[in-house]
Amino acid sequence: MAATNNDWSGRYYHIDQILDKPGPRTDPSFLAGDGVKDFLRKQAKILVIGAGGLGCEILANLALTGFKDIHVIDMDTIDISNLNRQFLFRPADVGKPKAVVAAEFIMKRVPGVTVTPYFGKIQDKDEDYYMQFNLVICGLDSVEARRWMNATLVNMVDPENPESLKPMIDGGTEGFKGQARVILPTFTSCYECSLDMLNKQTAFPICTIANTPRLPEHCIEWASVLEWPKVHGDKKMDTDDPEHISWLYSVALKRAQEFNIEGVTWSLTQGVVKNIIPAIASTNAIIAAACCNEAFKIATSSAAFLNNYFMLIGTDGVYSYTFEHEKRQDCPVCGGEALDLTVSPETTVDQLIDLLVERQDIQIKKPSLSTPTKQLYFQAPPQLEEATRPNLEKKLSDFVPPNGEVTVTSTSLPFSLSLRIQYSA
């Protein structure tokens, strides 16, 4: 007779059926029995990044699967709009740090599990911090944060030290669509390798939002892009500030009424300015389960882990498939080769910067450029930006010969991109 759910043996009875003996899909390195259970429950240390819609599901799954030493990082506080799907939070928790509340909830409901929270940014931690974990699971809603984490884990790999390789499991959702993937830094394709698979952000023509708005989104874009700087000058808009969102909402609503446009709401306003896609609780649950399943397989070797990409399409029925995403040889993070870029001889430095921002497989915000001998343009500090600003209007060919290299950096990313410049005839 199985033990009750009040003790560990009962809680993990079904997990033990997998770990006590090999199965038909067991990895050859799998050592069934007490050893693997001891590693899972007493030695494995796992980091979860994000305690939102995905993170809440991931934390609960990990605790119920047998991981006992879990850490979680999140920089956000709980908003009332989170409560419909982020089930670790209650109305009384609104305004509190997500990581702290989620950790307390899990430890209360699953005795014996330790969840250590950090309320802050992933960039606050150094490599020594990340080196302590056996693997990392990302449940983020930010491409930029994923890129930073991915590059950090790749840079940590030391060929002389196998322990420096930290598998990264990445999950993401967009409405009824989702993906989960396993990244073995320097061995498999990394997150940067697949930037061109991301949906390009929608951009509305300025002439449309200024003169002939037809959609509620046009009114919101008008308020944020045109009216905000007109009214507030150089004051930067904070999309996490409720007062700023309220101002945008009221201005956009007034404009929508002028053009007889319906549909401007608070949530849509927030979604447009923060590029938020509505979250679906069931999609989060499926993708979180996929991520935790891979974490369990990696930690125990009880089955072969994913190689290396899982996609869920739930828009028309339920459809999923897996495939191997291959490494890009010119990936700036794990490829090691310069990216060939062909431009017109008339291309200016400013136009190159626009290209780097817009190109789907690069997407670098506020890039700074240099050659082996010259600083072309630097975004910061202010003195250097001012000194290099005149170069923006000059032709790139004035500084870079054919087959010459340009190094691209950004303060938001912990890596540099090497471009090998070619000129079209």
GROMACS .gro file of C-alpha atoms in nm:
model
  425
    1MET     CA    1   0.000   0.000   0.000
    2ALA     CA    2   0.139   0.343  -0.094
    3ALA     CA    3   0.227   0.581   0.184
    4THR     CA    4   0.009   0.885   0.245
    5ASN     CA    5   0.070   1.213   0.069
    6ASN     CA    6   0.179   1.367   0.399
    7ASP     CA    7   0.526   1.215   0.378
    8TRP     CA    8   0.789   1.228   0.104
    9SER     CA    9   0.763   0.863   0.006
   10GLY     CA   10   0.392   0.907  -0.060
   11ARG     CA   11   0.425   1.238  -0.239
   12TYR     CA   12   0.688   1.100  -0.476
   13TYR     CA   13   0.555   0.746  -0.506
   14HIS     CA   14   0.484   0.778  -0.879
   15ILE     CA   15   0.814   0.954  -0.944
   16ASP     CA   16   0.993   0.664  -0.775
   17GLN     CA   17   0.839   0.423  -1.026
   18ILE     CA   18   1.051   0.597  -1.290
   19LEU     CA   19   1.367   0.620  -1.083
   20ASP     CA   20   1.374   0.275  -0.921
   21LYS     CA   21   1.436   0.078  -1.240
   22PRO     CA   22   1.541   0.135  -1.603
   23GLY     CA   23   1.275   0.166  -1.872
   24PRO     CA   24   1.265   0.122  -2.250
   25ARG     CA   25   1.358   0.489  -2.308
   26THR     CA   26   1.615   0.515  -2.032
   27ASP     CA   27   1.941   0.690  -2.107
   28PRO     CA   28   2.242   0.447  -2.106
   29SER     CA   29   2.402   0.650  -1.826
   30PHE     CA   30   2.098   0.610  -1.600
   31LEU     CA   31   2.177   0.451  -1.262
   32ALA     CA   32   1.845   0.351  -1.109
   33GLY     CA   33   1.784   0.345  -0.737
   34ASP     CA   34   1.869   0.549  -0.430
   35GLY     CA   35   2.161   0.730  -0.590
   36VAL     CA   36   1.960   0.916  -0.850
   37LYS     CA   37   1.681   0.992  -0.601
   38ASP     CA   38   1.939   1.127  -0.358
   39PHE     CA   39   2.087   1.354  -0.626
   40LEU     CA   40   1.746   1.485  -0.731
   41ARG     CA   41   1.624   1.556  -0.378
   42LYS     CA   42   1.940   1.645  -0.188
   43GLN     CA   43   2.203   1.769  -0.433
   44ALA     CA   44   2.044   1.916  -0.747
   45LYS     CA   45   2.013   2.292  -0.740
   46ILE     CA   46   1.791   2.453  -1.003
   47LEU     CA   47   1.730   2.816  -1.095
   48VAL     CA   48   1.397   2.944  -1.228
   49ILE     CA   49   1.404   3.285  -1.394
   50GLY     CA   50   1.065   3.450  -1.388
   51ALA     CA   51   0.776   3.400  -1.145
   52GLY     CA   52   0.491   3.506  -1.373
   53GLY     CA   53   0.247   3.295  -1.573
   54LEU     CA   54   0.509   3.036  -1.672
   55GLY     CA   55   0.717   3.070  -1.357
   56CYS     CA   56   0.432   2.989  -1.119
   57GLU     CA   57   0.357   2.668  -1.308
   58ILE     CA   58   0.725   2.575  -1.330
   59LEU     CA   59   0.789   2.627  -0.958
   60ALA     CA   60   0.493   2.410  -0.858
   61ASN     CA   61   0.588   2.136  -1.106
   62LEU     CA   62   0.950   2.124  -0.992
   63ALA     CA   63   0.853   2.101  -0.625
   64LEU     CA   64   0.605   1.821  -0.691
   65THR     CA   65   0.856   1.637  -0.911
   66GLY     CA   66   1.113   1.608  -0.637
   67PHE     CA   67   1.350   1.904  -0.672
   68LYS     CA   68   1.416   2.028  -0.319
   69ASP     CA   69   1.662   2.316  -0.372
   70ILE     CA   70   1.503   2.573  -0.602
   71HIS     CA   71   1.598   2.937  -0.655
   72VAL     CA   72   1.383   3.195  -0.833
   73ILE     CA   73   1.459   3.542  -0.973
   74ASP     CA   74   1.197   3.799  -1.071
   75MET     CA   75   1.211   4.177  -1.081
   76ASP     CA   76   0.833   4.239  -1.086
   77THR     CA   77   0.569   4.297  -0.820
   78ILE     CA   78   0.223   4.141  -0.828
   79ASP     CA   79  -0.048   4.329  -1.018
   80ILE     CA   80  -0.418   4.258  -0.989
   81SER     CA   81  -0.419   4.160  -1.359
   82ASN     CA   82  -0.187   3.867  -1.274
   83LEU     CA   83  -0.433   3.688  -1.049
   84ASN     CA   84  -0.638   3.517  -1.321
   85ARG     CA   85  -0.352   3.285  -1.419
   86GLN     CA   86  -0.062   3.325  -1.175
   87PHE     CA   87  -0.216   3.092  -0.921
   88LEU     CA   88   0.045   3.129  -0.645
   89PHE     CA   89  -0.081   3.481  -0.575
   90ARG     CA   90  -0.389   3.617  -0.396
   91PRO     CA   91  -0.553   3.965  -0.385
   92ALA     CA   92  -0.374   4.038  -0.056
   93ASP     CA   93  -0.041   3.988  -0.236
   94VAL     CA   94  -0.089   4.273  -0.485
   95GLY     CA   95   0.214   4.505  -0.472
   96LYS     CA   96   0.447   4.243  -0.323
   97PRO     CA   97   0.750   4.091  -0.504
   98LYS     CA   98   0.649   3.793  -0.717
   99ALA     CA   99   0.963   3.592  -0.635
  100VAL     CA  100   0.916   3.627  -0.258
  101VAL     CA  101   0.544   3.545  -0.254
  102ALA     CA  102   0.586   3.251  -0.493
  103ALA     CA  103   0.868   3.106  -0.281
  104GLU     CA  104   0.665   3.133   0.039
  105PHE     CA  105   0.360   2.972  -0.122
  106ILE     CA  106   0.553   2.673  -0.258
  107MET     CA  107   0.734   2.608   0.070
  108LYS     CA  108   0.406   2.623   0.262
  109ARG     CA  109   0.225   2.382   0.030
  110VAL     CA  110   0.514   2.139  -0.034
  111PRO     CA  111   0.696   2.082   0.297
  112GLY     CA  112   1.061   1.990   0.265
  113VAL     CA  113   1.121   2.206  -0.041
  114THR     CA  114   1.341   2.515  -0.008
  115VAL     CA  115   1.276   2.797  -0.254
  116THR     CA  116   1.519   3.088  -0.233
  117PRO     CA  117   1.385   3.408  -0.395
  118TYR     CA  118   1.567   3.707  -0.536
  119PHE     CA  119   1.366   4.022  -0.608
  120GLY     CA  120   1.573   4.193  -0.874
  121LYS     CA  121   1.728   4.164  -1.218
  122ILE     CA  122   1.925   3.873  -1.360
  123GLN     CA  123   2.195   4.126  -1.449
  124ASP     CA  124   2.248   4.190  -1.076
  125LYS     CA  125   2.412   3.848  -1.040
  126ASP     CA  126   2.760   3.750  -1.158
  127GLU     CA  127   2.897   3.428  -1.308
  128ASP     CA  128   2.987   3.287  -0.965
  129TYR     CA  129   2.619   3.300  -0.874
  130TYR     CA  130   2.505   3.115  -1.186
  131MET     CA  131   2.786   2.862  -1.155
  132GLN     CA  132   2.626   2.706  -0.845
  133PHE     CA  133   2.325   2.566  -1.035
  134ASN     CA  134   2.293   2.236  -1.219
  135LEU     CA  135   2.052   2.384  -1.471
  136VAL     CA  136   1.849   2.697  -1.546
  137ILE     CA  137   1.486   2.726  -1.658
  138CYS     CA  138   1.371   3.053  -1.817
  139GLY     CA  139   1.004   3.146  -1.798
  140LEU     CA  140   1.051   3.500  -1.924
  141ASP     CA  141   0.839   3.739  -2.128
  142SER     CA  142   1.140   3.941  -2.246
  143VAL     CA  143   1.352   3.862  -2.551
  144GLU     CA  144   1.628   4.088  -2.424
  145ALA     CA  145   1.647   3.907  -2.088
  146ARG     CA  146   1.661   3.569  -2.264
  147ARG     CA  147   1.945   3.692  -2.484
  148TRP     CA  148   2.137   3.815  -2.180
  149MET     CA  149   2.092   3.489  -1.991
  150ASN     CA  150   2.179   3.278  -2.294
  151ALA     CA  151   2.500   3.472  -2.363
  152THR     CA  152   2.602   3.460  -1.997
  153LEU     CA  153   2.572   3.081  -1.981
  154VAL     CA  154   2.760   3.038  -2.310
  155ASN     CA  155   3.041   3.265  -2.189
  156MET     CA  156   3.070   3.063  -1.868
  157VAL     CA  157   3.163   2.738  -2.047
  158ASP     CA  158   3.524   2.631  -1.985
  159PRO     CA  159   3.632   2.329  -2.195
  160GLU     CA  160   3.859   2.223  -1.909
  161ASN     CA  161   3.575   2.223  -1.657
  162PRO     CA  162   3.266   2.013  -1.746
  163GLU     CA  163   3.083   2.157  -1.443
  164SER     CA  164   3.084   2.499  -1.610
  165LEU     CA  165   2.829   2.384  -1.869
  166LYS     CA  166   2.483   2.473  -1.739
  167PRO     CA  167   2.190   2.346  -1.948
  168MET     CA  168   1.930   2.612  -2.014
  169ILE     CA  169   1.566   2.521  -2.070
  170ASP     CA  170   1.368   2.804  -2.225
  171GLY     CA  171   0.991   2.830  -2.237
  172GLY     CA  172   0.776   3.093  -2.400
  173THR     CA  173   0.412   3.149  -2.491
  174GLU     CA  174   0.219   3.377  -2.725
  175GLY     CA  175  -0.153   3.332  -2.674
  176PHE     CA  176  -0.238   2.978  -2.790
  177LYS     CA  177   0.115   2.918  -2.919
  178GLY     CA  178   0.416   2.811  -2.719
  179GLN     CA  179   0.764   2.667  -2.735
  180ALA     CA  180   1.008   2.485  -2.511
  181ARG     CA  181   1.369   2.414  -2.593
  182VAL     CA  182   1.683   2.265  -2.446
  183ILE     CA  183   2.006   2.459  -2.491
  184LEU     CA  184   2.341   2.299  -2.408
  185PRO     CA  185   2.572   2.602  -2.427
  186THR     CA  186   2.836   2.569  -2.705
  187PHE     CA  187   2.700   2.227  -2.809
  188THR     CA  188   2.349   2.295  -2.940
  189SER     CA  189   2.207   2.603  -3.106
  190CYS     CA  190   2.163   2.883  -2.857
  191TYR     CA  191   1.882   3.135  -2.819
  192GLU     CA  192   2.066   3.388  -3.034
  193CYS     CA  193   2.083   3.137  -3.321
  194SER     CA  194   1.704   3.148  -3.357
  195LEU     CA  195   1.629   3.521  -3.338
  196ASP     CA  196   1.497   3.514  -3.694
  197MET     CA  197   1.218   3.277  -3.581
  198LEU     CA  198   1.061   3.544  -3.359
  199ASN     CA  199   0.753   3.729  -3.477
  200LYS     CA  200   0.847   4.074  -3.596
  201GLN     CA  201   0.689   4.346  -3.387
  202THR     CA  202   0.404   4.531  -3.555
  203ALA     CA  203   0.486   4.887  -3.656
  204PHE     CA  204   0.219   5.134  -3.767
  205PRO     CA  205   0.303   5.403  -4.027
  206ILE     CA  206   0.330   5.747  -3.869
  207CYS     CA  207   0.108   5.898  -4.140
  208THR     CA  208  -0.171   5.654  -4.047
  209ILE     CA  209  -0.164   5.709  -3.673
  210ALA     CA  210  -0.130   6.086  -3.722
  211ASN     CA  211  -0.397   6.145  -3.988
  212THR     CA  212  -0.625   5.847  -4.056
  213PRO     CA  213  -0.649   5.617  -3.753
  214ARG     CA  214  -0.875   5.317  -3.811
  215LEU     CA  215  -0.793   5.087  -3.518
  216PRO     CA  216  -0.782   5.137  -3.140
  217GLU     CA  217  -0.411   5.049  -3.161
  218HIS     CA  218  -0.358   5.349  -3.390
  219CYS     CA  219  -0.501   5.580  -3.123
  220ILE     CA  220  -0.280   5.431  -2.854
  221GLU     CA  221   0.031   5.459  -3.073
  222TRP     CA  222  -0.063   5.822  -3.148
  223ALA     CA  223  -0.082   5.895  -2.776
  224SER     CA  224   0.250   5.727  -2.694
  225VAL     CA  225   0.459   5.818  -2.999
  226LEU     CA  226   0.331   6.164  -3.089
  227GLU     CA  227   0.141   6.317  -2.797
  228TRP     CA  228   0.361   6.203  -2.508
  229PRO     CA  229   0.677   6.385  -2.629
  230LYS     CA  230   0.465   6.686  -2.736
  231VAL     CA  231   0.317   6.722  -2.387
  232HIS     CA  232   0.596   6.589  -2.167
  233GLY     CA  233   0.904   6.691  -2.363
  234ASP     CA  234   1.215   6.490  -2.275
  235LYS     CA  235   1.045   6.308  -1.987
  236LYS     CA  236   1.084   5.936  -2.051
  237MET     CA  237   0.770   5.726  -2.054
  238ASP     CA  238   0.773   5.442  -1.798
  239THR     CA  239   0.543   5.166  -1.925
  240ASP     CA  240   0.544   5.012  -1.575
  241ASP     CA  241   0.409   5.332  -1.415
  242PRO     CA  242   0.027   5.315  -1.372
  243GLU     CA  243   0.003   5.696  -1.391
  244HIS     CA  244   0.175   5.700  -1.730
  245ILE     CA  245  -0.050   5.423  -1.861
  246SER     CA  246  -0.355   5.610  -1.729
  247TRP     CA  247  -0.250   5.923  -1.915
  248LEU     CA  248  -0.200   5.730  -2.239
  249TYR     CA  249  -0.534   5.552  -2.195
  250SER     CA  250  -0.732   5.873  -2.143
  251VAL     CA  251  -0.565   6.053  -2.436
  252ALA     CA  252  -0.607   5.752  -2.669
  253LEU     CA  253  -0.971   5.709  -2.564
  254LYS     CA  254  -1.047   6.074  -2.640
  255ARG     CA  255  -0.888   6.045  -2.985
  256ALA     CA  256  -1.077   5.721  -3.054
  257GLN     CA  257  -1.406   5.895  -2.972
  258GLU     CA  258  -1.321   6.174  -3.217
  259PHE     CA  259  -1.285   5.917  -3.498
  260ASN     CA  260  -1.571   5.691  -3.380
  261ILE     CA  261  -1.331   5.406  -3.304
  262GLU     CA  262  -1.425   5.154  -3.035
  263GLY     CA  263  -1.205   4.917  -2.839
  264VAL     CA  264  -0.957   5.136  -2.652
  265THR     CA  265  -0.922   4.979  -2.307
  266TRP     CA  266  -0.671   4.996  -2.023
  267SER     CA  267  -0.544   4.644  -2.094
  268LEU     CA  268  -0.509   4.710  -2.468
  269THR     CA  269  -0.322   5.034  -2.395
  270GLN     CA  270  -0.081   4.848  -2.172
  271GLY     CA  271  -0.051   4.569  -2.426
  272VAL     CA  272   0.034   4.800  -2.717
  273VAL     CA  273   0.295   5.011  -2.537
  274LYS     CA  274   0.457   4.709  -2.371
  275ASN     CA  275   0.408   4.480  -2.672
  276ILE     CA  276   0.213   4.237  -2.454
  277ILE     CA  277   0.037   3.940  -2.611
  278PRO     CA  278  -0.258   3.810  -2.403
  279ALA     CA  279  -0.156   3.514  -2.187
  280ILE     CA  280  -0.356   3.189  -2.192
  281ALA     CA  281  -0.339   2.987  -1.870
  282SER     CA  282  -0.368   2.649  -2.043
  283THR     CA  283  -0.079   2.731  -2.280
  284ASN     CA  284   0.136   2.830  -1.983
  285ALA     CA  285   0.054   2.500  -1.813
  286ILE     CA  286   0.150   2.290  -2.117
  287ILE     CA  287   0.477   2.472  -2.183
  288ALA     CA  288   0.574   2.473  -1.814
  289ALA     CA  289   0.510   2.098  -1.800
  290ALA     CA  290   0.731   2.048  -2.106
  291CYS     CA  291   1.012   2.252  -1.948
  292CYS     CA  292   0.994   2.064  -1.618
  293ASN     CA  293   0.980   1.730  -1.795
  294GLU     CA  294   1.311   1.816  -1.966
  295ALA     CA  295   1.460   1.935  -1.637
  296PHE     CA  296   1.368   1.603  -1.476
  297LYS     CA  297   1.519   1.403  -1.763
  298ILE     CA  298   1.841   1.603  -1.759
  299ALA     CA  299   1.878   1.581  -1.380
  300THR     CA  300   1.810   1.206  -1.360
  301SER     CA  301   1.910   1.066  -1.704
  302SER     CA  302   1.589   0.864  -1.682
  303ALA     CA  303   1.512   0.935  -2.050
  304ALA     CA  304   1.668   1.109  -2.346
  305PHE     CA  305   1.606   1.482  -2.331
  306LEU     CA  306   1.465   1.694  -2.611
  307ASN     CA  307   1.678   1.754  -2.920
  308ASN     CA  308   1.613   2.040  -2.909
  309TYR     CA  309   1.295   2.238  -2.994
  310PHE     CA  310   0.929   2.174  -2.911
  311MET     CA  311   0.650   2.386  -3.058
  312LEU     CA  312   0.282   2.398  -2.963
  313ILE     CA  313   0.022   2.544  -3.201
  314GLY     CA  314  -0.316   2.574  -3.034
  315THR     CA  315  -0.485   2.825  -3.260
  316ASP     CA  316  -0.670   2.562  -3.470
  317GLY     CA  317  -0.707   2.251  -3.256
  318VAL     CA  318  -0.398   2.126  -3.075
  319TYR     CA  319  -0.089   2.054  -3.280
  320SER     CA  320   0.270   2.007  -3.166
  321TYR     CA  321   0.596   1.898  -3.319
  322THR     CA  322   0.966   1.877  -3.237
  323PHE     CA  323   1.273   1.942  -3.447
  324GLU     CA  324   1.645   2.005  -3.414
  325HIS     CA  325   1.732   2.370  -3.454
  326GLU     CA  326   2.085   2.389  -3.591
  327LYS     CA  327   2.361   2.623  -3.481
  328ARG     CA  328   2.437   2.932  -3.684
  329GLN     CA  329   2.805   2.948  -3.770
  330ASP     CA  330   2.783   3.329  -3.769
  331CYS     CA  331   2.596   3.344  -3.438
  332PRO     CA  332   2.758   3.623  -3.234
  333VAL     CA  333   2.722   3.422  -2.914
  334CYS     CA  334   2.811   3.061  -2.997
  335GLY     CA  335   2.918   3.062  -3.363
  336GLY     CA  336   3.254   3.234  -3.348
  337GLU     CA  337   3.246   3.359  -3.710
  338ALA     CA  338   3.184   3.714  -3.835
  339LEU     CA  339   2.849   3.787  -3.995
  340ASP     CA  340   2.881   3.886  -4.362
  341LEU     CA  341   2.681   4.200  -4.436
  342THR     CA  342   2.647   4.351  -4.782
  343VAL     CA  343   2.549   4.718  -4.804
  344SER     CA  344   2.558   4.993  -5.063
  345PRO     CA  345   2.877   5.201  -5.088
  346GLU     CA  346   2.650   5.499  -5.016
  347THR     CA  347   2.526   5.356  -4.684
  348THR     CA  348   2.588   5.593  -4.395
  349VAL     CA  349   2.683   5.494  -4.042
  350ASP     CA  350   2.337   5.605  -3.929
  351GLN     CA  351   2.169   5.382  -4.189
  352LEU     CA  352   2.381   5.086  -4.074
  353ILE     CA  353   2.257   5.141  -3.719
  354ASP     CA  354   1.895   5.139  -3.842
  355LEU     CA  355   1.965   4.814  -4.028
  356LEU     CA  356   2.106   4.649  -3.714
  357VAL     CA  357   1.799   4.747  -3.514
  358GLU     CA  358   1.550   4.627  -3.776
  359ARG     CA  359   1.717   4.314  -3.912
  360GLN     CA  360   1.539   4.008  -3.772
  361ASP     CA  361   1.850   3.797  -3.703
  362ILE     CA  362   2.038   4.080  -3.526
  363GLN     CA  363   1.792   4.304  -3.339
  364ILE     CA  364   2.039   4.510  -3.138
  365LYS     CA  365   1.892   4.814  -2.965
  366LYS     CA  366   2.111   5.125  -2.943
  367PRO     CA  367   2.422   4.967  -3.100
  368SER     CA  368   2.768   5.121  -3.071
  369LEU     CA  369   3.010   5.070  -3.361
  370SER     CA  370   3.386   5.057  -3.389
  371THR     CA  371   3.659   4.927  -3.618
  372PRO     CA  372   4.001   4.795  -3.507
  373THR     CA  373   4.136   5.149  -3.549
  374LYS     CA  374   3.845   5.390  -3.501
  375GLN     CA  375   3.535   5.455  -3.292
  376LEU     CA  376   3.254   5.502  -3.546
  377TYR     CA  377   2.969   5.583  -3.310
  378PHE     CA  378   2.911   5.521  -2.939
  379GLN     CA  379   2.576   5.559  -2.765
  380ALA     CA  380   2.741   5.640  -2.431
  381PRO     CA  381   2.893   5.805  -2.233
  382PRO     CA  382   2.754   6.146  -2.340
  383GLN     CA  383   3.099   6.290  -2.416
  384LEU     CA  384   3.185   6.001  -2.647
  385GLU     CA  385   2.842   6.011  -2.810
  386GLU     CA  386   2.888   6.379  -2.884
  387ALA     CA  387   3.240   6.326  -3.020
  388THR     CA  388   3.133   6.046  -3.258
  389ARG     CA  389   2.795   6.194  -3.361
  390PRO     CA  390   2.934   6.367  -3.675
  391ASN     CA  391   3.023   6.021  -3.814
  392LEU     CA  392   2.656   5.928  -3.838
  393GLU     CA  393   2.608   6.124  -4.159
  394LYS     CA  394   2.928   5.995  -4.320
  395LYS     CA  395   2.952   5.695  -4.550
  396LEU     CA  396   3.053   5.367  -4.393
  397SER     CA  397   3.289   5.312  -4.687
  398ASP     CA  398   3.489   5.614  -4.567
  399PHE     CA  399   3.590   5.415  -4.259
  400VAL     CA  400   3.564   5.047  -4.354
  401PRO     CA  401   3.728   4.888  -4.661
  402PRO     CA  402   3.574   4.586  -4.840
  403ASN     CA  403   3.608   4.276  -4.616
  404GLY     CA  404   3.673   4.509  -4.325
  405GLU     CA  405   3.521   4.432  -3.985
  406VAL     CA  406   3.295   4.638  -3.764
  407THR     CA  407   3.243   4.546  -3.398
  408VAL     CA  408   2.893   4.606  -3.264
  409THR     CA  409   2.820   4.629  -2.892
  410SER     CA  410   2.522   4.722  -2.678
  411THR     CA  411   2.494   4.793  -2.307
  412SER     CA  412   2.190   4.564  -2.289
  413LEU     CA  413   2.378   4.254  -2.415
  414PRO     CA  414   2.691   4.088  -2.272
  415PHE     CA  415   2.848   4.008  -2.609
  416SER     CA  416   2.980   4.177  -2.922
  417LEU     CA  417   2.888   4.113  -3.285
  418SER     CA  418   3.152   4.111  -3.560
  419LEU     CA  419   3.036   4.224  -3.903
  420ARG     CA  420   3.237   4.158  -4.218
  421ILE     CA  421   3.137   4.439  -4.453
  422GLN     CA  422   3.094   4.389  -4.827
  423TYR     CA  423   2.980   4.656  -5.072
  424SER     CA  424   2.735   4.595  -5.354
  425ALA     CA  425   2.841   4.690  -5.706
   0.00000   0.00000   0.00000
